[in-house]
Amino acid sequence: MKILGINAFYHDSASCLLIDGEIKTAVEEERFSRVKHDNNFPFKGIDYCLKSNNLTINDIDYIAYYEKPLLKFERILETFVATWPFSLKPFVKGMPEWLVEKIKIEDIFRKKLGFKGKIYYFPHHLSHASAGYFSSNFDKSAILVIDGVGEWQTVSLWEGEKNKLYLIKSINFPHSLGLLYSTFTSFLGFQVNEGEYKMMGLAAYGKPKYINKIKKIIRIFEDGSFELNLKYFSFRESFQMFSKKFIKLFGPPREKTEDFTQRHADIATSIQKITEEIYFKILNHLFQLTKEKNLCISGGVGLNSLANGKIYQNTPFKNIWVFGPAGDSGTAIGSALCLYSFLTGKRPNAINNLYLGSSYSESQIEAILKSYSLKYKKFLNEEELIDKVVDLLAKGKIIGWFQGKMEFGPRALGSRSILCRPWPRKMKDKINKIKKRENFRPFAGSVLQEKVAEFFEVPENNHYSPFMTFCFKVKKEKEKQISAIVHVDKTCRIQTVNEKDNGLYYKLIKKFYEKTNIPCILNTSFNLKGEPIVENPKQAIEDFLKTEMDYLVMEEFLVSKD
């Protein structure tokens, strides 16, 4: 059974191919189009999913689409009527896209893709819940979906058992924790659906001085449910997230070119604290309803790794799974997994790694290297390559790392990464200079799974956190040894690495540990500011040449600038 899962037209369009319950390929459209968070229909990604598996559209049995367009359109119409006449401008601007493409999505499947089979449309939050639960190894689990908005739902509580999902409770638009967080993202001069993790990084530098003011704009109940005071928000009726009343309460918004002040950091800290308060109340209520020790989380708010790391201390849940692409790109996978379960009555295969994208052969890479007249060395032996790279890392060199299949989701997990040693502190500044990022933003660490408890305050010795979806405190006695990945709040977002899931990347870090006695390295995505993670060798070379990266490793080739 071959199922094509598709997400399109909001942000982070993506496509995946599921064959007999196993995800074979999954890619985000932005990697091919080079438009960050591309929301166009993923023709390029679908083409790759098919061609890389030697298939045509005629070989596909079913298409699974991540939402119900008519239900979403109903919400937009109802919102327009409720906020008339203030919503006229965004309504007029948005209608052509809805009437031409979004509602007529079946025309695209039939006419442009040439698909003749059956198409299934799944509610947005069901796609999220399916991605979170079916990707896990849990036979039974509580499930939280929390994001900006799907068709109507903004928060939904579920229970999963074997191949079935049961909806327990939900909160609907316009009351949304995701939109509350995004409102402050916009207020602090960041881009919505892009800058939320920047605000999370900024939160470490402030004090929660604005909590009482935030509680004037949201009413929070003991079970975690909440109501926004809509007088402070304008996301329903305009292109701006916050209203004049919001500005009167919090002061002037930050301009995009304005320097950050302590006030901005204090606001970021305050909204992070409120988000965590609501998050933990919802989760404690979910536990009371299900009495489950297992928890799956999905939806864009589920990417708040700072909050995720505190779940173990603030709720009774023992085993927590946050799917790497918890945001909208993951709904392409979720809808496909849901359809497989629905049609077969079987549980699809769990997902242990996200190396699901494109890869390039030795001959393809060498041809591109020759076209650039670059100096490179080809290693015939994997061990020799690793020995050389580890030696360079230990000396403080910064390395572009391009290996195997591209990762799916927002995080680089050791296939399309920029790597360096995690000390001294100034390594962080060097990487920030290369990536042209804000100085307040932290970097993640990839750590050997068997050594994670030696450096980080994790809930169990062999803690499994493969997708960089959790931040944990760094053990005090280890802070200096990995100072480049220790944030101001003494936390680090971690990726645990093991031999089975991570192959060559695991071998690299293991050898680095043997040489330096440090079992982790700094890992950041292989891209520059404003661009998606690199997809092909040419993009990797271009970024390498534009920056002060010292070396580039592509498969068995080591490239230098000398």
Coordinates of C-alpha atoms in Angstrom, one line a residue:
M1 CA 0.0 0.0 0.0
K2 CA 1.5 3.3 -1.1
I3 CA 0.2 6.5 0.5
L4 CA 1.3 10.1 -0.3
G5 CA 0.9 12.4 2.7
I6 CA 0.7 16.2 1.9
N7 CA 0.7 19.4 3.8
A8 CA 0.3 22.7 1.9
F9 CA -0.8 26.4 1.9
Y10 CA -0.2 27.5 5.4
H11 CA 3.6 27.3 6.2
D12 CA 6.2 24.6 6.0
S13 CA 4.6 22.6 3.1
A14 CA 5.8 19.0 3.0
S15 CA 5.3 15.6 1.4
C16 CA 6.0 12.1 2.4
L17 CA 5.7 8.6 1.0
L18 CA 4.4 5.8 3.2
I19 CA 4.8 2.2 1.9
D20 CA 3.1 -0.6 3.9
G21 CA 3.2 1.4 7.1
E22 CA 6.8 2.6 6.9
I23 CA 7.8 6.2 6.0
K24 CA 10.3 5.8 3.1
T25 CA 10.8 9.4 2.2
A26 CA 9.7 12.8 3.7
V27 CA 10.8 16.2 2.6
E28 CA 9.9 19.9 3.2
E29 CA 9.3 22.0 0.1
E30 CA 11.6 24.8 1.3
R31 CA 14.7 22.6 0.8
F32 CA 14.0 22.4 -2.9
S33 CA 12.4 25.8 -3.6
R34 CA 15.0 27.6 -1.3
V35 CA 12.1 29.7 0.1
K36 CA 12.2 29.5 3.9
H37 CA 8.9 28.1 5.3
D38 CA 7.6 27.7 1.8
N39 CA 3.8 27.3 1.9
N40 CA 3.2 26.5 -1.8
F41 CA 1.8 23.2 -3.0
P42 CA 4.8 20.8 -2.7
F43 CA 5.2 19.8 -6.3
K44 CA 9.0 19.5 -6.0
G45 CA 8.9 17.4 -2.9
I46 CA 6.3 15.1 -4.3
D47 CA 8.4 14.7 -7.4
Y48 CA 11.4 13.7 -5.2
C49 CA 9.3 11.3 -3.1
L50 CA 8.2 9.5 -6.3
K51 CA 11.4 9.5 -8.3
S52 CA 13.7 8.5 -5.4
N53 CA 11.5 5.4 -5.0
N54 CA 11.2 4.7 -8.7
L55 CA 7.5 5.4 -8.8
T56 CA 5.1 7.6 -10.7
I57 CA 1.8 9.2 -9.5
N58 CA 0.0 6.2 -11.0
D59 CA 1.7 3.9 -8.5
I60 CA 0.2 5.7 -5.5
D61 CA -2.9 4.1 -4.0
Y62 CA -4.1 7.0 -1.8
I63 CA -3.4 10.6 -1.0
A64 CA -3.8 11.8 2.6
Y65 CA -4.2 15.5 3.1
Y66 CA -3.5 17.1 6.5
E67 CA -6.6 19.2 7.0
K68 CA -10.2 19.8 5.9
P69 CA -10.2 22.9 3.7
L70 CA -13.9 23.5 3.8
L71 CA -14.0 23.4 7.6
K72 CA -11.1 25.9 7.7
F73 CA -12.9 28.1 5.2
E74 CA -16.0 28.1 7.4
R75 CA -13.9 29.4 10.3
I76 CA -12.5 32.2 8.1
L77 CA -15.9 33.2 7.0
E78 CA -17.4 33.2 10.5
T79 CA -14.4 35.2 11.8
F80 CA -14.9 37.7 8.9
V81 CA -18.6 38.1 9.8
A82 CA -17.8 38.4 13.6
T83 CA -15.2 41.2 13.0
W84 CA -16.8 43.1 10.1
P85 CA -16.0 45.8 8.9
F86 CA -12.5 45.7 10.4
S87 CA -11.5 42.5 8.7
L88 CA -12.4 43.6 5.2
K89 CA -8.8 44.2 4.0
P90 CA -7.3 40.8 5.0
F91 CA -10.5 39.1 3.8
V92 CA -10.3 40.7 0.3
K93 CA -6.5 39.9 0.1
G94 CA -6.9 36.3 1.2
M95 CA -10.0 35.4 -0.8
P96 CA -8.3 34.9 -4.3
E97 CA -5.9 32.3 -2.9
W98 CA -8.8 30.5 -1.1
L99 CA -11.1 30.5 -4.1
V100 CA -8.4 29.6 -6.7
E101 CA -6.3 27.1 -4.8
K102 CA -7.1 26.2 -1.2
I103 CA -10.8 25.2 -1.7
K104 CA -10.1 23.7 -5.1
I105 CA -7.3 21.5 -3.7
E106 CA -8.8 18.4 -5.4
D107 CA -8.3 20.1 -8.8
I108 CA -4.6 20.3 -8.1
F109 CA -4.5 16.6 -7.2
R110 CA -6.5 15.6 -10.3
K111 CA -5.3 18.0 -13.0
K112 CA -1.8 19.1 -12.0
L113 CA -0.6 15.9 -10.3
G114 CA -2.7 13.6 -12.5
F115 CA -3.8 11.5 -9.5
K116 CA -6.8 9.2 -10.2
G117 CA -7.1 7.4 -6.9
K118 CA -8.9 8.1 -3.7
I119 CA -8.1 11.2 -1.6
Y120 CA -8.7 11.4 2.2
Y121 CA -8.9 14.7 4.2
F122 CA -8.0 14.6 7.9
P123 CA -8.7 17.2 10.5
H124 CA -5.6 19.2 11.3
H125 CA -5.3 18.2 14.9
L126 CA -5.9 14.5 14.1
S127 CA -3.0 14.7 11.7
H128 CA -0.8 16.2 14.5
A129 CA -2.0 13.6 17.0
S130 CA -1.3 10.8 14.5
A131 CA 2.2 12.2 13.8
G132 CA 2.9 12.4 17.6
Y133 CA 1.5 9.0 18.6
F134 CA 2.1 6.7 15.7
S135 CA 5.7 7.8 15.4
S136 CA 6.3 6.7 19.0
N137 CA 6.9 3.2 20.4
F138 CA 4.0 3.5 22.9
D139 CA 1.2 1.0 22.8
K140 CA -0.9 3.4 24.9
S141 CA -0.4 7.1 25.6
A142 CA -1.9 10.4 26.5
I143 CA -1.5 12.9 23.6
L144 CA -1.4 16.7 23.6
V145 CA -1.8 18.7 20.4
I146 CA -1.2 22.4 20.9
D147 CA -0.5 25.0 18.1
G148 CA -1.8 28.3 16.6
V149 CA -4.9 27.0 15.0
G150 CA -6.0 24.1 12.7
E151 CA -9.5 24.4 11.3
W152 CA -11.0 25.4 14.7
Q153 CA -9.0 23.6 17.3
T154 CA -6.0 25.2 19.1
V155 CA -5.6 22.7 21.9
S156 CA -6.8 19.1 21.9
L157 CA -6.4 16.3 24.4
W158 CA -6.3 12.7 23.1
E159 CA -5.7 9.1 24.2
G160 CA -4.0 6.6 21.9
E161 CA -4.3 2.9 22.2
K162 CA -2.8 0.4 19.7
N163 CA -4.0 1.7 16.3
K164 CA -6.8 4.0 17.6
L165 CA -7.0 7.6 18.7
Y166 CA -9.7 9.1 20.9
L167 CA -10.4 12.8 21.3
I168 CA -11.1 13.8 24.9
K169 CA -11.4 17.6 25.0
S170 CA -10.4 20.7 22.9
I171 CA -10.2 24.5 23.0
N172 CA -11.2 26.3 19.8
F173 CA -10.1 29.5 18.0
P174 CA -9.7 32.4 18.7
H175 CA -8.5 31.2 22.1
S176 CA -5.0 29.9 21.3
L177 CA -1.7 29.6 23.3
G178 CA 0.2 29.4 20.0
L179 CA -1.3 32.7 18.8
L180 CA -0.7 34.3 22.2
Y181 CA 3.0 33.3 22.0
S182 CA 3.2 34.5 18.3
T183 CA 1.6 37.8 19.3
F184 CA 4.5 38.5 21.6
T185 CA 6.9 37.1 18.9
S186 CA 5.6 39.8 16.5
F187 CA 5.6 42.5 19.3
L188 CA 9.3 41.9 19.9
G189 CA 10.1 42.4 16.2
F190 CA 10.4 38.8 15.1
Q191 CA 8.7 37.1 12.2
V192 CA 5.6 35.0 13.2
N193 CA 6.1 31.2 12.6
E194 CA 9.8 31.8 12.3
G195 CA 11.0 33.8 15.3
E196 CA 9.3 32.0 18.2
Y197 CA 12.5 30.0 19.0
K198 CA 14.5 33.3 19.0
M199 CA 12.1 34.7 21.6
M200 CA 12.6 31.5 23.6
G201 CA 16.4 32.2 23.5
L202 CA 16.0 35.8 24.5
A203 CA 13.8 34.7 27.5
A204 CA 16.9 33.5 29.4
Y205 CA 18.2 37.1 29.7
G206 CA 15.2 38.6 31.4
K207 CA 13.0 38.6 34.6
P208 CA 9.3 37.9 34.6
K209 CA 8.3 41.4 35.3
Y210 CA 5.3 41.4 33.0
I211 CA 3.4 38.4 34.3
N212 CA 0.6 40.4 35.9
K213 CA 0.1 42.5 32.8
I214 CA -0.1 39.3 30.7
K215 CA -2.7 37.9 33.1
K216 CA -4.9 40.9 32.1
I217 CA -5.0 39.7 28.6
I218 CA -5.6 36.0 29.3
R219 CA -7.7 34.2 31.9
I220 CA -6.2 30.9 33.0
F221 CA -8.3 28.2 34.7
E222 CA -7.0 25.4 36.9
D223 CA -7.4 22.7 34.3
G224 CA -5.2 24.7 31.9
S225 CA -8.1 25.9 29.8
F226 CA -7.9 29.7 29.1
E227 CA -9.7 32.6 27.4
L228 CA -7.9 35.5 25.6
N229 CA -9.2 39.0 26.1
L230 CA -9.8 39.7 22.5
K231 CA -9.7 43.5 22.9
Y232 CA -5.9 43.2 23.1
F233 CA -5.5 41.2 19.9
S234 CA -6.1 42.0 16.3
F235 CA -5.1 38.7 14.5
R236 CA -8.7 38.0 13.6
E237 CA -9.3 41.3 11.7
S238 CA -6.0 42.7 10.5
F239 CA -2.5 41.8 9.4
Q240 CA -1.2 42.8 12.9
M241 CA -1.3 40.4 15.8
F242 CA -1.7 42.9 18.6
S243 CA -4.1 45.8 19.0
K244 CA -3.7 49.4 20.2
K245 CA -4.9 48.4 23.6
F246 CA -2.0 45.8 23.7
I247 CA 0.5 48.6 22.9
K248 CA -1.0 50.8 25.6
L249 CA -0.5 48.0 28.2
F250 CA 3.0 46.9 27.2
G251 CA 4.5 50.0 25.6
P252 CA 5.8 50.4 22.0
P253 CA 6.6 47.3 20.0
R254 CA 10.2 46.7 19.0
E255 CA 11.1 47.7 15.5
K256 CA 12.9 45.0 13.5
T257 CA 16.1 47.1 13.3
E258 CA 16.0 48.2 16.9
D259 CA 18.6 46.9 19.4
F260 CA 17.3 44.6 22.1
T261 CA 16.8 46.2 25.6
Q262 CA 16.3 44.7 29.0
R263 CA 12.6 45.5 28.6
H264 CA 12.4 43.2 25.6
A265 CA 14.1 40.4 27.4
D266 CA 11.8 40.8 30.4
I267 CA 8.7 40.6 28.1
A268 CA 10.1 37.4 26.5
T269 CA 10.8 35.9 29.9
S270 CA 7.3 36.7 31.1
I271 CA 5.5 35.1 28.2
Q272 CA 7.7 32.1 28.4
K273 CA 6.7 31.7 32.1
I274 CA 3.0 32.1 31.3
T275 CA 3.2 29.6 28.5
E276 CA 4.8 27.1 30.8
E277 CA 2.2 27.7 33.5
I278 CA -0.6 26.9 31.0
Y279 CA 1.3 24.0 29.5
F280 CA 1.8 22.2 32.8
K281 CA -1.7 22.8 33.9
I282 CA -3.1 21.3 30.7
L283 CA -0.7 18.3 31.0
N284 CA -1.6 17.7 34.7
H285 CA -5.3 17.8 33.7
L286 CA -4.6 15.4 30.8
F287 CA -2.9 13.0 33.3
Q288 CA -5.9 13.1 35.6
L289 CA -8.1 12.2 32.7
T290 CA -6.0 9.4 31.3
K291 CA -3.8 8.2 34.2
E292 CA -1.2 7.3 31.5
K293 CA 2.5 7.5 32.3
N294 CA 3.3 7.9 28.5
L295 CA 2.8 11.2 26.8
C296 CA 3.1 12.3 23.1
I297 CA 3.2 15.9 22.2
S298 CA 2.6 17.5 18.7
G299 CA 1.8 20.9 17.3
G300 CA 4.0 24.0 16.9
V301 CA 3.9 24.8 20.6
G302 CA 5.4 21.4 21.2
L303 CA 8.6 22.7 19.8
N304 CA 9.1 24.9 22.9
S305 CA 12.0 22.8 24.1
L306 CA 12.6 24.9 27.2
A307 CA 9.1 24.0 28.4
N308 CA 9.5 20.4 27.4
G309 CA 12.5 19.9 29.5
K310 CA 10.5 20.9 32.6
I311 CA 7.6 18.5 32.0
Y312 CA 9.3 15.7 34.1
Q313 CA 9.5 17.9 37.2
N314 CA 6.1 19.5 36.8
T315 CA 3.8 16.6 35.8
P316 CA 3.5 12.9 36.7
F317 CA 4.4 11.8 33.1
K318 CA 7.4 9.4 33.0
N319 CA 7.9 8.7 29.3
I320 CA 7.6 11.7 26.9
W321 CA 7.8 11.7 23.1
V322 CA 7.9 14.9 21.2
F323 CA 8.1 14.2 17.4
G324 CA 10.9 16.2 15.8
P325 CA 8.7 17.8 13.1
A326 CA 6.0 18.7 15.7
G327 CA 5.0 21.7 13.6
D328 CA 3.0 21.7 10.4
S329 CA 5.5 19.9 8.2
G330 CA 4.9 16.8 10.4
T331 CA 1.2 16.7 9.5
A332 CA 2.2 15.4 6.1
I333 CA 3.5 12.3 7.9
G334 CA 0.7 12.3 10.4
S335 CA -2.1 12.2 7.8
A336 CA -0.4 9.4 6.0
L337 CA 0.1 7.3 9.2
C338 CA -3.5 8.0 10.2
L339 CA -4.8 6.8 6.8
Y340 CA -2.8 3.6 6.9
S341 CA -4.2 2.9 10.4
F342 CA -7.7 3.7 9.3
L343 CA -7.6 1.5 6.1
T344 CA -5.7 -1.5 7.5
G345 CA -6.6 -1.6 11.2
K346 CA -2.9 -1.9 11.9
R347 CA -0.4 0.3 13.7
P348 CA 2.2 1.9 11.4
N349 CA 5.9 1.5 12.1
A350 CA 7.4 3.8 14.7
I351 CA 9.9 6.4 13.5
N352 CA 13.4 6.2 15.1
N353 CA 15.2 8.7 13.0
L354 CA 14.4 11.5 10.5
Y355 CA 17.0 10.8 7.8
L356 CA 14.2 10.6 5.2
G357 CA 15.3 13.1 2.5
S358 CA 17.7 13.4 -0.4
S359 CA 21.2 12.1 -0.7
Y360 CA 24.0 12.4 -3.2
S361 CA 26.5 9.8 -4.6
E362 CA 30.3 10.0 -4.5
S363 CA 30.4 10.7 -8.2
Q364 CA 27.8 13.4 -8.1
I365 CA 29.7 15.2 -5.3
E366 CA 33.1 14.8 -7.0
A367 CA 31.8 16.3 -10.2
I368 CA 30.5 19.4 -8.4
L369 CA 33.8 19.7 -6.4
K370 CA 35.8 19.7 -9.7
S371 CA 33.5 22.3 -11.2
Y372 CA 34.5 24.7 -8.4
S373 CA 38.3 23.9 -8.7
L374 CA 38.4 23.2 -4.9
K375 CA 41.2 21.4 -3.1
Y376 CA 39.9 18.2 -1.6
K377 CA 41.0 14.8 -0.4
K378 CA 39.1 11.6 -0.8
F379 CA 39.3 9.1 2.0
L380 CA 38.9 5.5 1.0
N381 CA 38.5 4.4 4.6
E382 CA 35.7 5.6 6.9
E383 CA 37.9 5.3 10.0
E384 CA 40.6 7.5 8.5
L385 CA 38.0 10.2 7.6
I386 CA 36.6 10.2 11.1
D387 CA 40.1 10.3 12.7
K388 CA 41.0 13.4 10.5
V389 CA 37.7 15.2 11.2
V390 CA 38.0 14.5 15.0
D391 CA 41.6 15.9 15.0
L392 CA 40.3 19.1 13.3
L393 CA 37.4 19.5 15.7
A394 CA 39.6 19.0 18.7
K395 CA 41.9 21.8 17.4
G396 CA 38.9 24.2 17.2
K397 CA 38.2 24.0 13.5
I398 CA 34.6 24.6 12.3
I399 CA 33.3 22.0 9.8
G400 CA 30.4 21.9 7.4
W401 CA 29.1 18.3 7.6
F402 CA 27.1 16.9 4.7
Q403 CA 26.4 13.2 5.0
G404 CA 23.8 10.7 3.9
K405 CA 20.1 11.4 3.7
M406 CA 18.9 14.9 4.6
E407 CA 16.9 15.3 7.8
F408 CA 13.1 16.0 7.9
G409 CA 12.0 18.7 10.2
P410 CA 13.3 22.0 11.6
R411 CA 16.5 20.6 13.2
A412 CA 19.8 19.5 11.7
L413 CA 20.5 16.1 13.2
G414 CA 23.9 15.3 11.9
S415 CA 23.3 15.1 8.1
R416 CA 23.3 18.8 7.1
S417 CA 25.1 20.3 10.1
I418 CA 27.8 22.8 11.0
L419 CA 30.0 21.2 13.8
C420 CA 32.6 22.4 16.2
R421 CA 33.9 21.5 19.7
P422 CA 31.7 22.7 22.5
W423 CA 34.4 24.8 24.3
P424 CA 35.6 27.5 24.9
R425 CA 32.8 30.0 25.1
K426 CA 34.1 32.0 22.1
M427 CA 33.3 29.0 19.8
K428 CA 29.7 30.1 20.1
D429 CA 30.6 33.6 18.9
K430 CA 32.6 32.2 15.9
I431 CA 29.6 30.1 14.8
N432 CA 27.2 33.1 15.3
K433 CA 29.5 35.1 13.0
I434 CA 29.4 32.4 10.4
K435 CA 25.6 32.1 10.6
K436 CA 25.0 35.8 11.0
R437 CA 22.7 35.1 14.0
E438 CA 21.7 37.2 17.0
N439 CA 24.2 36.8 19.8
F440 CA 21.6 35.9 22.4
R441 CA 20.6 32.7 20.6
P442 CA 22.0 29.4 22.1
F443 CA 23.4 26.4 20.2
A444 CA 22.4 22.7 20.6
G445 CA 24.6 19.8 21.6
S446 CA 24.7 16.3 20.1
V447 CA 25.7 13.9 22.9
L448 CA 26.4 10.2 23.1
Q449 CA 23.2 8.6 24.5
E450 CA 25.1 6.4 26.9
K451 CA 26.9 9.5 28.3
V452 CA 24.0 12.0 28.5
A453 CA 23.5 11.7 32.2
E454 CA 27.1 12.5 33.0
F455 CA 26.7 16.0 31.6
F456 CA 23.0 16.9 31.7
E457 CA 20.3 16.7 34.4
V458 CA 18.1 14.2 32.5
P459 CA 15.4 12.1 34.0
E460 CA 17.1 8.8 33.5
N461 CA 20.7 7.5 32.8
N462 CA 20.2 6.4 29.2
H463 CA 17.7 9.2 28.3
Y464 CA 16.5 9.1 24.7
S465 CA 16.0 12.5 23.1
P466 CA 16.9 12.1 19.4
F467 CA 15.2 15.2 17.9
M468 CA 16.4 18.2 19.9
T469 CA 13.0 18.8 21.4
F470 CA 14.1 19.1 25.0
C471 CA 16.3 21.5 27.0
F472 CA 18.0 20.3 30.2
K473 CA 20.2 21.8 32.8
V474 CA 23.9 21.3 32.4
K475 CA 25.5 19.7 35.4
K476 CA 27.4 22.5 37.3
E477 CA 30.7 20.7 37.3
K478 CA 30.5 20.2 33.5
E479 CA 29.6 23.8 32.5
K480 CA 33.2 24.8 31.7
Q481 CA 33.9 21.8 29.6
I482 CA 31.0 22.5 27.2
S483 CA 30.7 26.2 27.7
A484 CA 29.9 27.0 24.1
I485 CA 26.6 25.1 24.3
V486 CA 25.6 26.3 27.8
H487 CA 22.9 29.0 27.6
V488 CA 22.7 31.9 30.1
D489 CA 20.0 29.9 32.1
K490 CA 22.5 27.0 32.3
T491 CA 20.4 24.8 29.9
C492 CA 21.2 23.1 26.6
R493 CA 19.0 21.8 23.9
I494 CA 20.2 18.2 23.3
Q495 CA 20.2 15.5 20.7
T496 CA 21.1 12.1 22.0
V497 CA 23.0 10.0 19.4
N498 CA 23.2 6.2 19.2
E499 CA 24.9 3.8 16.8
K500 CA 21.7 2.2 15.5
D501 CA 19.9 5.5 14.5
N502 CA 22.8 7.8 13.8
G503 CA 25.5 5.6 12.2
L504 CA 28.5 7.7 11.0
Y505 CA 27.6 10.7 13.1
Y506 CA 27.6 8.5 16.3
K507 CA 31.0 7.1 15.3
L508 CA 32.3 10.7 14.9
I509 CA 31.2 11.8 18.4
K510 CA 32.4 8.5 19.9
K511 CA 35.9 9.0 18.5
F512 CA 35.8 12.7 19.6
Y513 CA 35.0 11.5 23.1
E514 CA 37.9 9.0 23.0
K515 CA 40.3 11.8 22.0
T516 CA 39.0 14.6 24.2
N517 CA 37.0 12.9 27.0
I518 CA 34.0 15.1 26.0
P519 CA 31.1 13.1 24.6
C520 CA 29.3 15.9 22.8
I521 CA 29.8 18.5 20.1
L522 CA 28.1 21.7 19.1
N523 CA 25.7 21.0 16.2
T524 CA 23.8 23.7 14.3
S525 CA 22.0 23.6 11.0
F526 CA 24.0 24.0 7.8
N527 CA 22.5 27.2 6.5
L528 CA 23.0 30.9 6.7
K529 CA 20.5 33.5 8.1
G530 CA 17.3 33.6 6.1
E531 CA 17.8 30.5 4.1
P532 CA 16.6 26.9 4.5
I533 CA 19.0 24.1 5.5
V534 CA 21.2 23.1 2.5
E535 CA 19.8 20.3 0.4
N536 CA 22.5 19.6 -2.2
P537 CA 26.3 19.7 -2.5
K538 CA 26.4 22.9 -4.5
Q539 CA 24.5 24.8 -1.8
A540 CA 26.9 23.4 0.8
I541 CA 29.9 24.6 -1.2
E542 CA 28.4 28.1 -1.7
D543 CA 27.8 28.5 2.1
F544 CA 31.2 27.1 2.8
L545 CA 32.9 29.6 0.5
K546 CA 30.9 32.6 1.8
T547 CA 31.8 32.1 5.4
E548 CA 34.8 31.4 7.7
M549 CA 34.1 27.7 8.0
D550 CA 37.4 26.0 8.0
Y551 CA 36.6 22.7 6.3
L552 CA 33.7 21.0 4.5
V553 CA 33.1 17.2 4.7
M554 CA 30.8 15.8 2.0
E555 CA 30.5 12.0 2.2
E556 CA 34.2 10.8 1.9
F557 CA 35.6 14.1 0.7
L558 CA 37.4 16.6 2.9
V559 CA 37.4 20.1 1.3
S560 CA 39.7 22.9 2.4
K561 CA 40.1 26.5 1.3
D562 CA 43.9 26.4 1.2

